[in-house]
Amino acid sequence: MMAVLGFVAVLALVTGLIHLYLWKRLVRDTTTPGRWRRIGGIAALVLALLVPVTLAGTQAGLYWLAWPGYLWLALMFYLLVVLVVLEVPMLVARLVLRRRVVAAEPTTAAPEPVLVGAAGPTEPPAAGAVAAPDHDPSRRLLLARGAAIFAGLTATGVTGYGIRTALGPPHLDRVRIPLAKLPRSMDGLRIATVSDIHLGPLRGRAHTERIVAAINRLDADIVAVVGDLVDGSVAELGSAAAPLRDLRSRYGSFFVTGNHEYYSGVEEWVQEVDRLGLRVLQNRRQEIQARGGVLDLAGVNDLTGVGTGLAAGPDFAAALGDRDPSRPVVLLAHQPLAAKEAARYGVDLQLSGHTHGGQMVPFNLAVRLEQPVVSGLGEVDGTKVYVTNGAGFWGPPVRVGAEPQISLVELRSA
């Protein structure tokens, strides 16, 4: 809970600064002093408060705040992006207008006579002359309003597209990954992988049912749920998670914790997921005997568990330390970042989620600063890492450039 409150406080500061910028570009620059500017200022203040209030309120069970608060968070983000992109062309346009005004100022053909008075020589003021402004205020206002309208329409359009994508069915990503140690008899073993379902204020039981039905249609050998199942307690979301008991696979369904389980009562959720028939790999591994071959399927707790006091963090030695190195091993770890430690234990493949594929372009660029792989197949220190986009969303019900996803990972013998 303290981690969540700290995050809300940081977000409140950041969104406050963002709203100050939005007020400058969308209200102050587009209005003249008066009633409409005051109304715009009040609206900006209310919307700035809405974001942290929504995050804190949904944690307290005020789920009705989720739709207006998270939708505004997405719209705010894209307004910011568009307006920042417009800063350079707007600056160029203002400079051009200023040069045109200066070029249009009248010039005198001859110097004016100097008058001598008691205070010394002075220049007589030209009849009706006034100091020229830097540029035409009416044109400046028109330019600012044009930019605001463009930003508003663009941000609304992108957000609307993102809502439709996020609330739509998850897409299937099929990927074939060769493993050097995989026995030929196990060639084609298929692991249905899903992460970041994020049951919570905006997604419930119907969301789980749709995901379970999609996975069952794949007829996979193994099902792997790699964290961030929920955003709430078992009491709040137990019924929403219940359809997981219907998952079907030949050799079992498995689960590892994500960071959001640690915000939602991780110990209760481990017990609940186990009760629903998924084996929770808490720094453990499971021997998978299939088609005359053997594969080690290991799982580690999420990195967030370190120092929380709620449950142990990842223990790679416990999960991987005493295994037979001649066998291939697939590691389930919520965050791609775990691959840096997993590579030390010779992990052949790590399956992860957490990033949402960036969820909202261009936010994926920021995710890349923290995680070594954002989406799809990559490699970290010799360990292959596959990152699925996740089947749900966190915060805004918006996905742009990273559609919701269920992945079917097919292992091939090299």
CSV table of C-alpha atoms in Angstrom, one decimal:
chain,number,residue,atom,x,y,z
A,1,MET,CA,0.0,0.0,0.0
A,2,MET,CA,2.8,2.4,0.8
A,3,ALA,CA,4.3,1.8,-2.7
A,4,VAL,CA,1.0,2.6,-4.2
A,5,LEU,CA,0.6,5.8,-2.2
A,6,GLY,CA,4.1,6.8,-3.1
A,7,PHE,CA,3.4,6.2,-6.8
A,8,VAL,CA,0.2,8.3,-6.5
A,9,ALA,CA,2.1,11.2,-4.9
A,10,VAL,CA,4.8,11.2,-7.7
A,11,LEU,CA,2.0,11.0,-10.3
A,12,ALA,CA,0.2,13.9,-8.7
A,13,LEU,CA,3.3,16.1,-9.0
A,14,VAL,CA,3.9,15.1,-12.6
A,15,THR,CA,0.3,15.5,-13.7
A,16,GLY,CA,0.2,18.9,-11.9
A,17,LEU,CA,3.1,20.1,-14.1
A,18,ILE,CA,1.5,18.6,-17.2
A,19,HIS,CA,-1.8,20.4,-16.5
A,20,LEU,CA,0.0,23.7,-16.0
A,21,TYR,CA,1.5,23.3,-19.5
A,22,LEU,CA,-1.9,22.3,-20.9
A,23,TRP,CA,-3.6,25.3,-19.3
A,24,LYS,CA,-1.0,27.6,-20.9
A,25,ARG,CA,-1.4,26.2,-24.4
A,26,LEU,CA,-5.1,25.4,-24.4
A,27,VAL,CA,-6.6,28.1,-22.1
A,28,ARG,CA,-4.3,31.1,-21.6
A,29,ASP,CA,-2.9,31.2,-25.2
A,30,THR,CA,-6.4,30.8,-26.7
A,31,THR,CA,-8.5,33.2,-24.7
A,32,THR,CA,-8.5,36.8,-23.7
A,33,PRO,CA,-8.7,37.8,-20.0
A,34,GLY,CA,-12.2,37.3,-18.7
A,35,ARG,CA,-14.9,34.7,-17.8
A,36,TRP,CA,-13.8,32.0,-20.3
A,37,ARG,CA,-10.2,32.0,-19.1
A,38,ARG,CA,-11.4,31.7,-15.5
A,39,ILE,CA,-13.6,28.7,-16.5
A,40,GLY,CA,-10.7,27.1,-18.3
A,41,GLY,CA,-8.4,27.5,-15.3
A,42,ILE,CA,-10.9,25.9,-13.0
A,43,ALA,CA,-11.4,23.0,-15.4
A,44,ALA,CA,-7.7,22.5,-15.6
A,45,LEU,CA,-7.4,22.4,-11.8
A,46,VAL,CA,-10.3,19.9,-11.5
A,47,LEU,CA,-8.8,17.6,-14.1
A,48,ALA,CA,-5.4,17.8,-12.5
A,49,LEU,CA,-6.9,16.6,-9.3
A,50,LEU,CA,-8.9,13.9,-11.0
A,51,VAL,CA,-5.9,11.7,-11.9
A,52,PRO,CA,-4.5,11.2,-8.4
A,53,VAL,CA,-8.0,11.0,-6.9
A,54,THR,CA,-8.9,8.3,-9.3
A,55,LEU,CA,-5.8,6.2,-8.5
A,56,ALA,CA,-6.3,6.6,-4.7
A,57,GLY,CA,-10.1,6.2,-5.0
A,58,THR,CA,-10.1,3.0,-7.0
A,59,GLN,CA,-7.7,1.5,-4.4
A,60,ALA,CA,-10.4,2.4,-1.8
A,61,GLY,CA,-13.1,0.7,-3.8
A,62,LEU,CA,-14.5,3.8,-5.5
A,63,TYR,CA,-14.6,2.1,-8.9
A,64,TRP,CA,-17.0,4.7,-10.4
A,65,LEU,CA,-14.0,7.0,-10.6
A,66,ALA,CA,-12.2,4.6,-13.0
A,67,TRP,CA,-13.8,5.5,-16.3
A,68,PRO,CA,-13.7,9.3,-16.2
A,69,GLY,CA,-10.3,9.4,-14.4
A,70,TYR,CA,-8.5,6.9,-16.6
A,71,LEU,CA,-10.0,8.2,-19.8
A,72,TRP,CA,-8.8,11.7,-19.0
A,73,LEU,CA,-5.4,10.3,-18.2
A,74,ALA,CA,-5.1,8.9,-21.7
A,75,LEU,CA,-6.5,12.0,-23.3
A,76,MET,CA,-4.1,14.2,-21.3
A,77,PHE,CA,-1.2,12.0,-22.4
A,78,TYR,CA,-2.0,12.4,-26.1
A,79,LEU,CA,-2.8,16.2,-25.7
A,80,LEU,CA,0.7,16.5,-24.2
A,81,VAL,CA,2.3,14.5,-27.0
A,82,VAL,CA,0.7,16.4,-29.8
A,83,LEU,CA,1.3,19.8,-28.3
A,84,VAL,CA,4.9,19.1,-27.6
A,85,VAL,CA,5.3,18.0,-31.3
A,86,LEU,CA,3.7,21.2,-32.4
A,87,GLU,CA,6.1,23.4,-30.4
A,88,VAL,CA,8.7,23.6,-33.2
A,89,PRO,CA,6.3,24.5,-36.1
A,90,MET,CA,4.4,26.9,-33.8
A,91,LEU,CA,7.7,28.7,-32.9
A,92,VAL,CA,8.5,28.9,-36.6
A,93,ALA,CA,5.1,30.3,-37.4
A,94,ARG,CA,5.4,33.0,-34.7
A,95,LEU,CA,8.8,34.1,-36.0
A,96,VAL,CA,7.4,34.4,-39.5
A,97,LEU,CA,4.5,36.5,-38.3
A,98,ARG,CA,6.8,38.7,-36.3
A,99,ARG,CA,9.1,39.3,-39.3
A,100,ARG,CA,6.1,40.2,-41.5
A,101,VAL,CA,4.9,42.8,-39.1
A,102,VAL,CA,8.4,44.3,-38.8
A,103,ALA,CA,8.7,44.4,-42.6
A,104,ALA,CA,5.4,46.1,-42.9
A,105,GLU,CA,6.3,49.0,-40.6
A,106,PRO,CA,6.5,52.4,-42.4
A,107,THR,CA,10.0,53.9,-42.8
A,108,THR,CA,10.8,57.7,-43.0
A,109,ALA,CA,12.7,59.1,-46.1
A,110,ALA,CA,14.5,61.8,-44.1
A,111,PRO,CA,15.4,62.4,-40.5
A,112,GLU,CA,12.9,64.5,-38.5
A,113,PRO,CA,14.1,67.9,-37.3
A,114,VAL,CA,15.5,68.1,-33.7
A,115,LEU,CA,13.8,70.5,-31.3
A,116,VAL,CA,15.8,72.1,-28.6
A,117,GLY,CA,14.1,72.7,-25.3
A,118,ALA,CA,15.0,73.2,-21.7
A,119,ALA,CA,15.7,69.6,-21.2
A,120,GLY,CA,17.9,69.3,-24.3
A,121,PRO,CA,17.2,68.1,-27.8
A,122,THR,CA,14.2,65.8,-28.3
A,123,GLU,CA,12.6,64.0,-31.2
A,124,PRO,CA,9.0,65.2,-31.9
A,125,PRO,CA,6.5,62.4,-31.9
A,126,ALA,CA,5.0,61.6,-35.3
A,127,ALA,CA,1.4,62.4,-35.5
A,128,GLY,CA,-0.8,59.3,-34.6
A,129,ALA,CA,2.3,57.1,-34.2
A,130,VAL,CA,2.3,54.2,-31.7
A,131,ALA,CA,5.0,51.7,-30.8
A,132,ALA,CA,4.8,48.6,-33.0
A,133,PRO,CA,4.0,45.3,-31.2
A,134,ASP,CA,6.2,42.3,-31.6
A,135,HIS,CA,3.5,40.7,-33.7
A,136,ASP,CA,-0.2,40.9,-34.5
A,137,PRO,CA,-2.2,39.8,-31.4
A,138,SER,CA,-5.1,38.7,-33.5
A,139,ARG,CA,-2.9,36.4,-35.6
A,140,ARG,CA,-1.2,35.0,-32.6
A,141,LEU,CA,-4.6,34.2,-31.0
A,142,LEU,CA,-5.7,32.5,-34.3
A,143,LEU,CA,-2.5,30.5,-34.5
A,144,ALA,CA,-2.9,29.3,-30.8
A,145,ARG,CA,-6.5,28.4,-31.3
A,146,GLY,CA,-5.7,26.4,-34.5
A,147,ALA,CA,-3.0,24.4,-32.7
A,148,ALA,CA,-5.4,23.7,-29.8
A,149,ILE,CA,-8.2,22.5,-32.1
A,150,PHE,CA,-5.8,20.3,-34.0
A,151,ALA,CA,-4.4,18.8,-30.7
A,152,GLY,CA,-7.8,18.2,-29.3
A,153,LEU,CA,-9.1,16.5,-32.4
A,154,THR,CA,-6.0,14.4,-32.8
A,155,ALA,CA,-5.8,13.3,-29.2
A,156,THR,CA,-9.5,12.4,-29.1
A,157,GLY,CA,-9.2,10.4,-32.3
A,158,VAL,CA,-6.1,8.5,-31.1
A,159,THR,CA,-7.7,7.8,-27.7
A,160,GLY,CA,-10.9,6.6,-29.3
A,161,TYR,CA,-9.0,4.2,-31.5
A,162,GLY,CA,-7.0,3.0,-28.4
A,163,ILE,CA,-10.2,2.3,-26.4
A,164,ARG,CA,-11.6,0.2,-29.2
A,165,THR,CA,-8.4,-1.8,-29.4
A,166,ALA,CA,-8.0,-2.3,-25.7
A,167,LEU,CA,-11.6,-3.5,-25.2
A,168,GLY,CA,-11.5,-5.7,-28.2
A,169,PRO,CA,-10.5,-9.4,-28.1
A,170,PRO,CA,-6.9,-10.3,-27.6
A,171,HIS,CA,-5.0,-11.1,-30.8
A,172,LEU,CA,-3.0,-14.3,-31.2
A,173,ASP,CA,0.7,-14.1,-31.7
A,174,ARG,CA,2.3,-17.4,-32.9
A,175,VAL,CA,6.0,-17.6,-32.5
A,176,ARG,CA,8.4,-20.5,-33.2
A,177,ILE,CA,11.5,-20.5,-31.0
A,178,PRO,CA,14.4,-23.0,-31.5
A,179,LEU,CA,16.1,-24.5,-28.5
A,180,ALA,CA,19.4,-26.2,-28.9
A,181,LYS,CA,18.8,-28.7,-26.1
A,182,LEU,CA,15.2,-29.6,-27.0
A,183,PRO,CA,14.9,-33.3,-27.8
A,184,ARG,CA,13.7,-34.0,-31.3
A,185,SER,CA,10.8,-36.0,-29.9
A,186,MET,CA,9.6,-32.8,-28.2
A,187,ASP,CA,9.8,-30.7,-31.4
A,188,GLY,CA,6.6,-28.6,-31.7
A,189,LEU,CA,5.7,-28.5,-27.9
A,190,ARG,CA,3.4,-25.6,-27.5
A,191,ILE,CA,3.1,-23.2,-24.6
A,192,ALA,CA,0.0,-20.8,-24.5
A,193,THR,CA,1.3,-17.7,-22.8
A,194,VAL,CA,-0.7,-14.9,-21.3
A,195,SER,CA,0.1,-12.1,-18.9
A,196,ASP,CA,-1.3,-8.8,-17.5
A,197,ILE,CA,-4.9,-9.8,-17.5
A,198,HIS,CA,-5.5,-7.1,-14.9
A,199,LEU,CA,-8.9,-7.9,-13.5
A,200,GLY,CA,-10.0,-4.8,-11.6
A,201,PRO,CA,-12.2,-1.8,-11.8
A,202,LEU,CA,-12.7,-1.9,-15.5
A,203,ARG,CA,-12.4,-5.6,-16.4
A,204,GLY,CA,-14.3,-8.5,-14.7
A,205,ARG,CA,-15.4,-12.1,-15.1
A,206,ALA,CA,-16.4,-11.7,-18.8
A,207,HIS,CA,-12.8,-10.7,-19.6
A,208,THR,CA,-11.5,-13.8,-17.9
A,209,GLU,CA,-14.0,-16.0,-19.7
A,210,ARG,CA,-13.0,-14.6,-23.1
A,211,ILE,CA,-9.3,-15.2,-22.4
A,212,VAL,CA,-9.9,-18.8,-21.2
A,213,ALA,CA,-12.0,-19.6,-24.2
A,214,ALA,CA,-9.3,-18.2,-26.6
A,215,ILE,CA,-6.6,-20.2,-24.8
A,216,ASN,CA,-8.6,-23.5,-24.8
A,217,ARG,CA,-9.1,-23.1,-28.6
A,218,LEU,CA,-5.3,-23.4,-29.0
A,219,ASP,CA,-5.2,-26.9,-27.6
A,220,ALA,CA,-1.8,-26.2,-26.0
A,221,ASP,CA,0.5,-28.6,-24.3
A,222,ILE,CA,1.2,-26.1,-21.4
A,223,VAL,CA,-0.5,-22.9,-20.3
A,224,ALA,CA,1.6,-20.2,-18.7
A,225,VAL,CA,0.1,-17.2,-16.9
A,226,VAL,CA,3.0,-14.9,-16.2
A,227,GLY,CA,1.8,-12.4,-13.7
A,228,ASP,CA,-0.4,-9.3,-13.1
A,229,LEU,CA,-3.6,-11.2,-13.0
A,230,VAL,CA,-5.4,-8.8,-10.7
A,231,ASP,CA,-5.7,-5.3,-9.4
A,232,GLY,CA,-7.7,-6.0,-6.2
A,233,SER,CA,-8.2,-8.5,-3.4
A,234,VAL,CA,-9.5,-12.0,-3.5
A,235,ALA,CA,-12.7,-10.8,-1.8
A,236,GLU,CA,-13.2,-8.2,-4.6
A,237,LEU,CA,-12.1,-10.2,-7.6
A,238,GLY,CA,-12.3,-13.9,-6.7
A,239,SER,CA,-15.4,-14.4,-8.7
A,240,ALA,CA,-13.9,-12.6,-11.7
A,241,ALA,CA,-10.9,-15.0,-11.6
A,242,ALA,CA,-12.9,-18.1,-11.2
A,243,PRO,CA,-13.1,-19.1,-14.9
A,244,LEU,CA,-9.4,-19.9,-14.8
A,245,ARG,CA,-10.4,-23.2,-13.4
A,246,ASP,CA,-11.6,-24.1,-16.9
A,247,LEU,CA,-8.2,-23.8,-18.5
A,248,ARG,CA,-7.3,-26.9,-20.5
A,249,SER,CA,-3.8,-28.2,-21.4
A,250,ARG,CA,-2.1,-31.6,-21.7
A,251,TYR,CA,0.7,-31.1,-19.2
A,252,GLY,CA,-0.7,-28.5,-16.8
A,253,SER,CA,-1.4,-24.8,-16.3
A,254,PHE,CA,1.2,-22.7,-14.4
A,255,PHE,CA,1.3,-19.2,-12.8
A,256,VAL,CA,4.0,-16.8,-11.5
A,257,THR,CA,3.4,-13.6,-9.6
A,258,GLY,CA,3.6,-10.2,-11.1
A,259,ASN,CA,4.2,-6.9,-9.4
A,260,HIS,CA,0.5,-6.1,-9.1
A,261,GLU,CA,-0.1,-9.3,-7.1
A,262,TYR,CA,2.1,-7.7,-4.4
A,263,TYR,CA,-0.2,-4.7,-4.4
A,264,SER,CA,-3.3,-6.9,-4.1
A,265,GLY,CA,-2.6,-9.4,-1.4
A,266,VAL,CA,-0.1,-11.8,-2.9
A,267,GLU,CA,-0.4,-14.6,-0.3
A,268,GLU,CA,-4.1,-14.8,-0.7
A,269,TRP,CA,-3.9,-14.8,-4.5
A,270,VAL,CA,-1.3,-17.6,-4.5
A,271,GLN,CA,-3.7,-19.7,-2.5
A,272,GLU,CA,-6.6,-18.8,-4.7
A,273,VAL,CA,-4.9,-19.4,-8.0
A,274,ASP,CA,-3.7,-22.8,-6.7
A,275,ARG,CA,-7.3,-23.6,-5.7
A,276,LEU,CA,-8.4,-22.8,-9.2
A,277,GLY,CA,-6.0,-25.5,-10.5
A,278,LEU,CA,-3.0,-23.6,-11.7
A,279,ARG,CA,0.3,-24.6,-10.2
A,280,VAL,CA,2.1,-21.6,-8.7
A,281,LEU,CA,5.8,-21.8,-9.4
A,282,GLN,CA,7.3,-19.8,-6.5
A,283,ASN,CA,11.0,-20.1,-7.1
A,284,ARG,CA,10.4,-23.7,-8.1
A,285,ARG,CA,10.5,-25.8,-11.3
A,286,GLN,CA,8.4,-28.6,-12.7
A,287,GLU,CA,9.7,-31.5,-14.7
A,288,ILE,CA,7.6,-31.8,-17.9
A,289,GLN,CA,7.8,-35.3,-19.4
A,290,ALA,CA,6.3,-35.3,-22.9
A,291,ARG,CA,6.7,-37.3,-26.1
A,292,GLY,CA,9.6,-39.3,-24.7
A,293,GLY,CA,11.6,-36.2,-23.7
A,294,VAL,CA,12.0,-34.0,-20.6
A,295,LEU,CA,11.9,-30.3,-20.2
A,296,ASP,CA,12.3,-28.2,-17.0
A,297,LEU,CA,9.7,-25.5,-16.5
A,298,ALA,CA,10.8,-23.1,-13.8
A,299,GLY,CA,9.2,-20.0,-12.3
A,300,VAL,CA,10.4,-17.2,-10.0
A,301,ASN,CA,8.6,-14.7,-7.9
A,302,ASP,CA,8.4,-11.1,-9.3
A,303,LEU,CA,11.3,-8.7,-8.5
A,304,THR,CA,8.8,-6.6,-6.6
A,305,GLY,CA,8.8,-9.2,-3.8
A,306,VAL,CA,12.2,-8.2,-2.7
A,307,GLY,CA,12.0,-6.4,0.7
A,308,THR,CA,8.2,-6.2,0.8
A,309,GLY,CA,7.8,-8.6,3.7
A,310,LEU,CA,4.8,-10.1,2.0
A,311,ALA,CA,6.5,-13.0,0.3
A,312,ALA,CA,10.0,-13.9,-0.9
A,313,GLY,CA,11.4,-12.2,-4.0
A,314,PRO,CA,12.9,-14.2,-6.8
A,315,ASP,CA,15.3,-16.9,-5.9
A,316,PHE,CA,17.0,-18.1,-9.0
A,317,ALA,CA,19.3,-20.5,-7.2
A,318,ALA,CA,16.3,-22.3,-5.7
A,319,ALA,CA,14.5,-22.5,-9.0
A,320,LEU,CA,17.5,-23.4,-11.2
A,321,GLY,CA,20.6,-24.1,-9.2
A,322,ASP,CA,20.6,-27.9,-9.0
A,323,ARG,CA,19.0,-28.8,-12.2
A,324,ASP,CA,20.4,-31.2,-14.9
A,325,PRO,CA,22.2,-28.8,-17.3
A,326,SER,CA,21.7,-31.2,-20.2
A,327,ARG,CA,18.0,-30.5,-20.2
A,328,PRO,CA,16.4,-27.5,-21.8
A,329,VAL,CA,14.8,-25.1,-19.3
A,330,VAL,CA,12.0,-22.5,-19.8
A,331,LEU,CA,11.7,-19.9,-17.1
A,332,LEU,CA,8.5,-18.0,-16.3
A,333,ALA,CA,9.3,-14.6,-14.9
A,334,HIS,CA,7.0,-11.6,-15.0
A,335,GLN,CA,9.5,-8.9,-15.8
A,336,PRO,CA,11.9,-9.2,-18.8
A,337,LEU,CA,14.6,-7.7,-16.6
A,338,ALA,CA,14.8,-11.0,-14.7
A,339,ALA,CA,16.7,-12.4,-17.7
A,340,LYS,CA,19.9,-10.7,-16.6
A,341,GLU,CA,20.1,-13.0,-13.6
A,342,ALA,CA,18.5,-15.9,-15.4
A,343,ALA,CA,21.2,-15.9,-18.0
A,344,ARG,CA,23.8,-16.7,-15.3
A,345,TYR,CA,22.0,-20.0,-14.8
A,346,GLY,CA,22.0,-21.0,-18.5
A,347,VAL,CA,18.2,-20.5,-19.0
A,348,ASP,CA,17.4,-21.3,-22.6
A,349,LEU,CA,14.1,-19.3,-22.8
A,350,GLN,CA,12.4,-16.9,-20.6
A,351,LEU,CA,8.7,-16.1,-21.0
A,352,SER,CA,7.6,-12.7,-19.6
A,353,GLY,CA,5.0,-9.9,-19.7
A,354,HIS,CA,4.8,-6.7,-17.6
A,355,THR,CA,5.6,-4.2,-20.4
A,356,HIS,CA,2.1,-4.3,-22.1
A,357,GLY,CA,4.2,-3.8,-25.3
A,358,GLY,CA,4.4,-0.2,-24.2
A,359,GLN,CA,0.5,0.0,-24.2
A,360,MET,CA,0.4,3.6,-25.5
A,361,VAL,CA,2.9,4.7,-28.2
A,362,PRO,CA,5.2,6.6,-27.6
A,363,PHE,CA,5.3,5.4,-24.0
A,364,ASN,CA,7.0,2.2,-25.3
A,365,LEU,CA,10.2,4.3,-25.7
A,366,ALA,CA,10.2,5.0,-21.9
A,367,VAL,CA,9.6,1.3,-21.1
A,368,ARG,CA,12.7,0.4,-23.2
A,369,LEU,CA,14.8,2.4,-20.7
A,370,GLU,CA,13.9,0.0,-18.0
A,371,GLN,CA,13.3,-3.4,-19.7
A,372,PRO,CA,15.7,-5.1,-22.1
A,373,VAL,CA,12.8,-6.4,-24.3
A,374,VAL,CA,9.5,-4.6,-24.7
A,375,SER,CA,7.6,-6.9,-27.0
A,376,GLY,CA,8.2,-10.1,-29.0
A,377,LEU,CA,11.4,-12.1,-29.1
A,378,GLY,CA,14.8,-10.8,-28.0
A,379,GLU,CA,17.9,-12.0,-26.3
A,380,VAL,CA,19.7,-11.0,-23.1
A,381,ASP,CA,23.2,-12.3,-22.4
A,382,GLY,CA,22.6,-15.4,-24.5
A,383,THR,CA,19.1,-16.2,-23.0
A,384,LYS,CA,16.2,-15.9,-25.4
A,385,VAL,CA,13.4,-13.7,-24.0
A,386,TYR,CA,9.9,-13.7,-25.3
A,387,VAL,CA,7.6,-10.9,-24.1
A,388,THR,CA,3.9,-11.1,-24.7
A,389,ASN,CA,1.9,-7.8,-24.8
A,390,GLY,CA,-0.6,-8.9,-22.2
A,391,ALA,CA,-4.3,-9.5,-22.6
A,392,GLY,CA,-5.5,-6.6,-20.5
A,393,PHE,CA,-4.4,-3.0,-19.6
A,394,TRP,CA,-3.5,-1.0,-16.6
A,395,GLY,CA,-4.9,2.5,-16.0
A,396,PRO,CA,-6.4,3.9,-19.2
A,397,PRO,CA,-8.5,1.4,-21.1
A,398,VAL,CA,-6.4,2.4,-24.1
A,399,ARG,CA,-3.9,0.5,-26.3
A,400,VAL,CA,-2.2,2.3,-29.2
A,401,GLY,CA,0.5,0.4,-31.1
A,402,ALA,CA,0.4,-2.6,-28.8
A,403,GLU,CA,-2.8,-4.7,-29.2
A,404,PRO,CA,-3.9,-7.0,-26.4
A,405,GLN,CA,-2.3,-10.4,-27.0
A,406,ILE,CA,-2.3,-14.1,-26.2
A,407,SER,CA,0.8,-15.9,-27.5
A,408,LEU,CA,1.3,-19.4,-28.6
A,409,VAL,CA,5.0,-20.3,-28.2
A,410,GLU,CA,6.1,-23.3,-30.3
A,411,LEU,CA,9.4,-24.9,-29.2
A,412,ARG,CA,11.5,-26.3,-32.0
A,413,SER,CA,14.5,-28.6,-31.8
A,414,ALA,CA,17.5,-26.8,-33.3
